[in-house]
Coordinates of C-alpha atoms in Angstrom, one line a residue:
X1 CA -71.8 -35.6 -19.3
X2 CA -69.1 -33.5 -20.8
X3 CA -70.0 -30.6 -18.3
X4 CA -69.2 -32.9 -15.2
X5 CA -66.3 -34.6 -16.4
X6 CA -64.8 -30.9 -17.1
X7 CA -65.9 -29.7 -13.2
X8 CA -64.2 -33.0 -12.3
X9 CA -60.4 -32.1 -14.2
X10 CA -58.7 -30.0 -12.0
X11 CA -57.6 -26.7 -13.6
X12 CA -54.9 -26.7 -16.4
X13 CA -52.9 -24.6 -14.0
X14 CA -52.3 -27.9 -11.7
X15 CA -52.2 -30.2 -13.7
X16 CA -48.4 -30.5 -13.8
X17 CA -48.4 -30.4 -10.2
X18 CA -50.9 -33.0 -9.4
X19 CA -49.1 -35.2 -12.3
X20 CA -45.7 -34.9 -10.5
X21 CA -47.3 -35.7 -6.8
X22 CA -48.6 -38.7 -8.1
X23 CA -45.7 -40.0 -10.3
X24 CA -43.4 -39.3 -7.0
X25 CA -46.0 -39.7 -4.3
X26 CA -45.6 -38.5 -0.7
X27 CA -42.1 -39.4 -0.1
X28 CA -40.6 -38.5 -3.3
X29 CA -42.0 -34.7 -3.0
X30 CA -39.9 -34.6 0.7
X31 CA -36.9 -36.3 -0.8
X32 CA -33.9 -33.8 -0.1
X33 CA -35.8 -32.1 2.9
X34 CA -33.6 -32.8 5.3
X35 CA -30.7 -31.1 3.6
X36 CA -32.7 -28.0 3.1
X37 CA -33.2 -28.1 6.9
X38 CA -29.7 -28.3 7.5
X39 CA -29.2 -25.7 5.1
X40 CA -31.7 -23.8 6.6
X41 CA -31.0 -24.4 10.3
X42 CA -27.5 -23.2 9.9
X43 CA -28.2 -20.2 7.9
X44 CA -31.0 -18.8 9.9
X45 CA -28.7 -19.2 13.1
X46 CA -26.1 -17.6 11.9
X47 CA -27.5 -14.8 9.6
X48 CA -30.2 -13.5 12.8
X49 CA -27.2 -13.8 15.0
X50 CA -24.9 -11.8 13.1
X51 CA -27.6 -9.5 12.0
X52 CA -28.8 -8.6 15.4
X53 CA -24.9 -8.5 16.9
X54 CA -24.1 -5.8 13.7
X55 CA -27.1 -4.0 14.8
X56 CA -26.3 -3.5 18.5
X57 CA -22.7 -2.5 17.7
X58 CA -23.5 0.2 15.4
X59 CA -26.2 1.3 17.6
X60 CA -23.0 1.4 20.2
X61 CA -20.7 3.2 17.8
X62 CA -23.5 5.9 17.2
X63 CA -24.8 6.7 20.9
X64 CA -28.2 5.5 20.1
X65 CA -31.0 3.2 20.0
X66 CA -30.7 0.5 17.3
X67 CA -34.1 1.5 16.0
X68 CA -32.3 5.1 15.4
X69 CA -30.3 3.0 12.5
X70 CA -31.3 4.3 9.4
X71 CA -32.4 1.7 6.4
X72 CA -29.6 2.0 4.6
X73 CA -27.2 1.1 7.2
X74 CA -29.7 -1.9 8.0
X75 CA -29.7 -2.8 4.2
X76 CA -26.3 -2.8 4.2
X77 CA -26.1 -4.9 7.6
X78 CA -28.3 -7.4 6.6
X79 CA -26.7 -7.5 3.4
X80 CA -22.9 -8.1 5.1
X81 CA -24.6 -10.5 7.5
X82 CA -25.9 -12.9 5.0
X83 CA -22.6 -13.0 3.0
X84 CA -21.1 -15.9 5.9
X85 CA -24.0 -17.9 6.2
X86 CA -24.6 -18.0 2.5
X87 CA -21.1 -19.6 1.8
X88 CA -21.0 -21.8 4.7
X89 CA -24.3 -23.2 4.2
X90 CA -24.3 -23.9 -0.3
X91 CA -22.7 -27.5 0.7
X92 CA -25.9 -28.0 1.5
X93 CA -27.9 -26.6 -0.8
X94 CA -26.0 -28.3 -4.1
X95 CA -26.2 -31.8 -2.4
X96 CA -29.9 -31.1 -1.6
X97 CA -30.3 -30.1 -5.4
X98 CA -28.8 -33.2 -6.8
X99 CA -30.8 -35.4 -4.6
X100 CA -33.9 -33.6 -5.9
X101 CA -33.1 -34.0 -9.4
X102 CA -32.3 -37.4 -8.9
X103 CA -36.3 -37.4 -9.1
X104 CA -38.0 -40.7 -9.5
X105 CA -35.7 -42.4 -11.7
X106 CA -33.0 -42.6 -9.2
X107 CA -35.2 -43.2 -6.2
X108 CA -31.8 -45.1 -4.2
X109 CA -29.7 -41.2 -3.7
X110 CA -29.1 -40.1 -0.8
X111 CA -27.3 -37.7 1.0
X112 CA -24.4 -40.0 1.9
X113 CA -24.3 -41.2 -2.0
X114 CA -24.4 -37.2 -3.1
X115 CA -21.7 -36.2 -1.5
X116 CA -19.6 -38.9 -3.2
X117 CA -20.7 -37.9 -6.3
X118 CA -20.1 -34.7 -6.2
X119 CA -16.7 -35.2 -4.5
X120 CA -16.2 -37.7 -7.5
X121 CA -17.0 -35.7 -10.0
X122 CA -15.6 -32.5 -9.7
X123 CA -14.0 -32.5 -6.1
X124 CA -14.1 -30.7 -2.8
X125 CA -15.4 -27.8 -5.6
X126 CA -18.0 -29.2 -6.1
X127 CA -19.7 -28.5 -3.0
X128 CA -19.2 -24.9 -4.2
X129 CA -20.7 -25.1 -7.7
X130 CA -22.6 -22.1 -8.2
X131 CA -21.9 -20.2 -5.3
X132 CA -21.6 -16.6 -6.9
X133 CA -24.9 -16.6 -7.8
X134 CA -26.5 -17.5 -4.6
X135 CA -24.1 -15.0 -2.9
X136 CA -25.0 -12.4 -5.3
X137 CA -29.2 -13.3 -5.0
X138 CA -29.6 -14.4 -0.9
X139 CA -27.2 -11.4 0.4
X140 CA -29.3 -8.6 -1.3
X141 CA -32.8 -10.8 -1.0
X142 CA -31.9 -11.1 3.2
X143 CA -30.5 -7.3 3.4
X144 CA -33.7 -5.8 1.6
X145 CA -36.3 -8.1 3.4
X146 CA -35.1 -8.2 7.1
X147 CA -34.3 -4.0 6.5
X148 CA -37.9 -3.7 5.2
X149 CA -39.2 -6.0 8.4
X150 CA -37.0 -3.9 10.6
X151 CA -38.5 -0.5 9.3
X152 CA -42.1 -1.6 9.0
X153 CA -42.2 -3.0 12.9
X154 CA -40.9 0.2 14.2
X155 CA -43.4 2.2 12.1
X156 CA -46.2 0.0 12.6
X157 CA -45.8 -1.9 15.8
X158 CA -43.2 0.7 17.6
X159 CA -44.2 -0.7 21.1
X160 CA -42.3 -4.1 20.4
X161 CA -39.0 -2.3 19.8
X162 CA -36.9 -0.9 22.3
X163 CA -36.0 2.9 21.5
X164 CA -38.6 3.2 18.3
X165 CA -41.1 5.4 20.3
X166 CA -39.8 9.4 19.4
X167 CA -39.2 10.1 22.9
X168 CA -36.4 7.5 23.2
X169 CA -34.8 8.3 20.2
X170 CA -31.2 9.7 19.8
X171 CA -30.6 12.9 18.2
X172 CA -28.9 12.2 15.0
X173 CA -31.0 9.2 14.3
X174 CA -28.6 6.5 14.1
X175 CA -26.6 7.7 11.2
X176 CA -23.4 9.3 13.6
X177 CA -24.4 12.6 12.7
X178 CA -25.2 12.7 8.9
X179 CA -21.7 11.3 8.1
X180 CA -19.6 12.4 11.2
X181 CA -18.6 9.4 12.9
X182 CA -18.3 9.1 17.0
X183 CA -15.3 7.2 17.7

């Protein structure tokens, strides 16, 4: 009987997690997902938008295809691009976290009541709280991981990118001529 009731436990591993899901339930592990959409929504349009428009006007500056750029100017594209949406997007993010950690003991907050307790507590500021870090983590996370996507499509899947095949390529690959800029 031992030997079935241990089958029946579910590993120590999830434990916690199946302990949380059923002290919040369904609803409660949702609660805050409309703010991460918003946050979401609003950085993805921005960030792919900016991305793609840095992309195709250094492709213009250089005379050449914008899968001639060269990773690092992509890295550092996608880095630049994500710096905007990042700010303009950590409202979000901070009043999504406080009604997450509201957790089950405060199962009446809302957006509407988070934003007047942040603005309560520590001001129009407070919609800022902590936005350094997540600058100084989501810029570099989005500039090395749409760079890497950007680099592995035209190696592995060059026929879905305009320019990638060799023949359509620029001369100086992307990079103005090793330095020497064409203004």
């Amino acid at each position: 009987a031992p030997a079935a009731a241990a089958a029946a436990a579910p590993a120590p591993v999830l434990q916690g997690p199946l302990a949380l899901a059923r002290q919040l339930g369904p609803k409660g592990l949702y609660r805050g997902v409309g703010l991460m959409g918003a946050r979401d929504v609003l950085f993805n349009a921005m960030f792919f938008s900016s991305f793609a428009a840095l992309k195709r006007g250094e492709a213009e500056r250089c005379g050449t295809q914008v899968a001639s750029l060269p990773p690092w100017k992509l890295v550092c594209m996608a880095t630049g691009a994500a710096i905007a949406p990042t700010v303009l997007s950590h409202p979000f993010d901070v009043l999504k976290t406080k009604v997450m950690e509201a957790g089950a003991a405060e199962r009446g907050v809302t957006a509407r009541s988070a934003v007047g307790d942040v603005l309560r507590e520590r001001g129009p500021a407070g919609l800022f709280r902590g936005l350094t870090v997540r600058v100084a983590t989501v810029a570099p996370l989005f500039g090395i991981a749409l760079s890497t996507f950007d680099v592995l499509q035209r190696t592995l899947l060059p026929e879905t990118v305009p320019g990638a095949s060799a023949k359509e390529r620029t001369v100086g690959s992307g990079d103005c001529g090793e330095g020497a800029s064409r203004n």
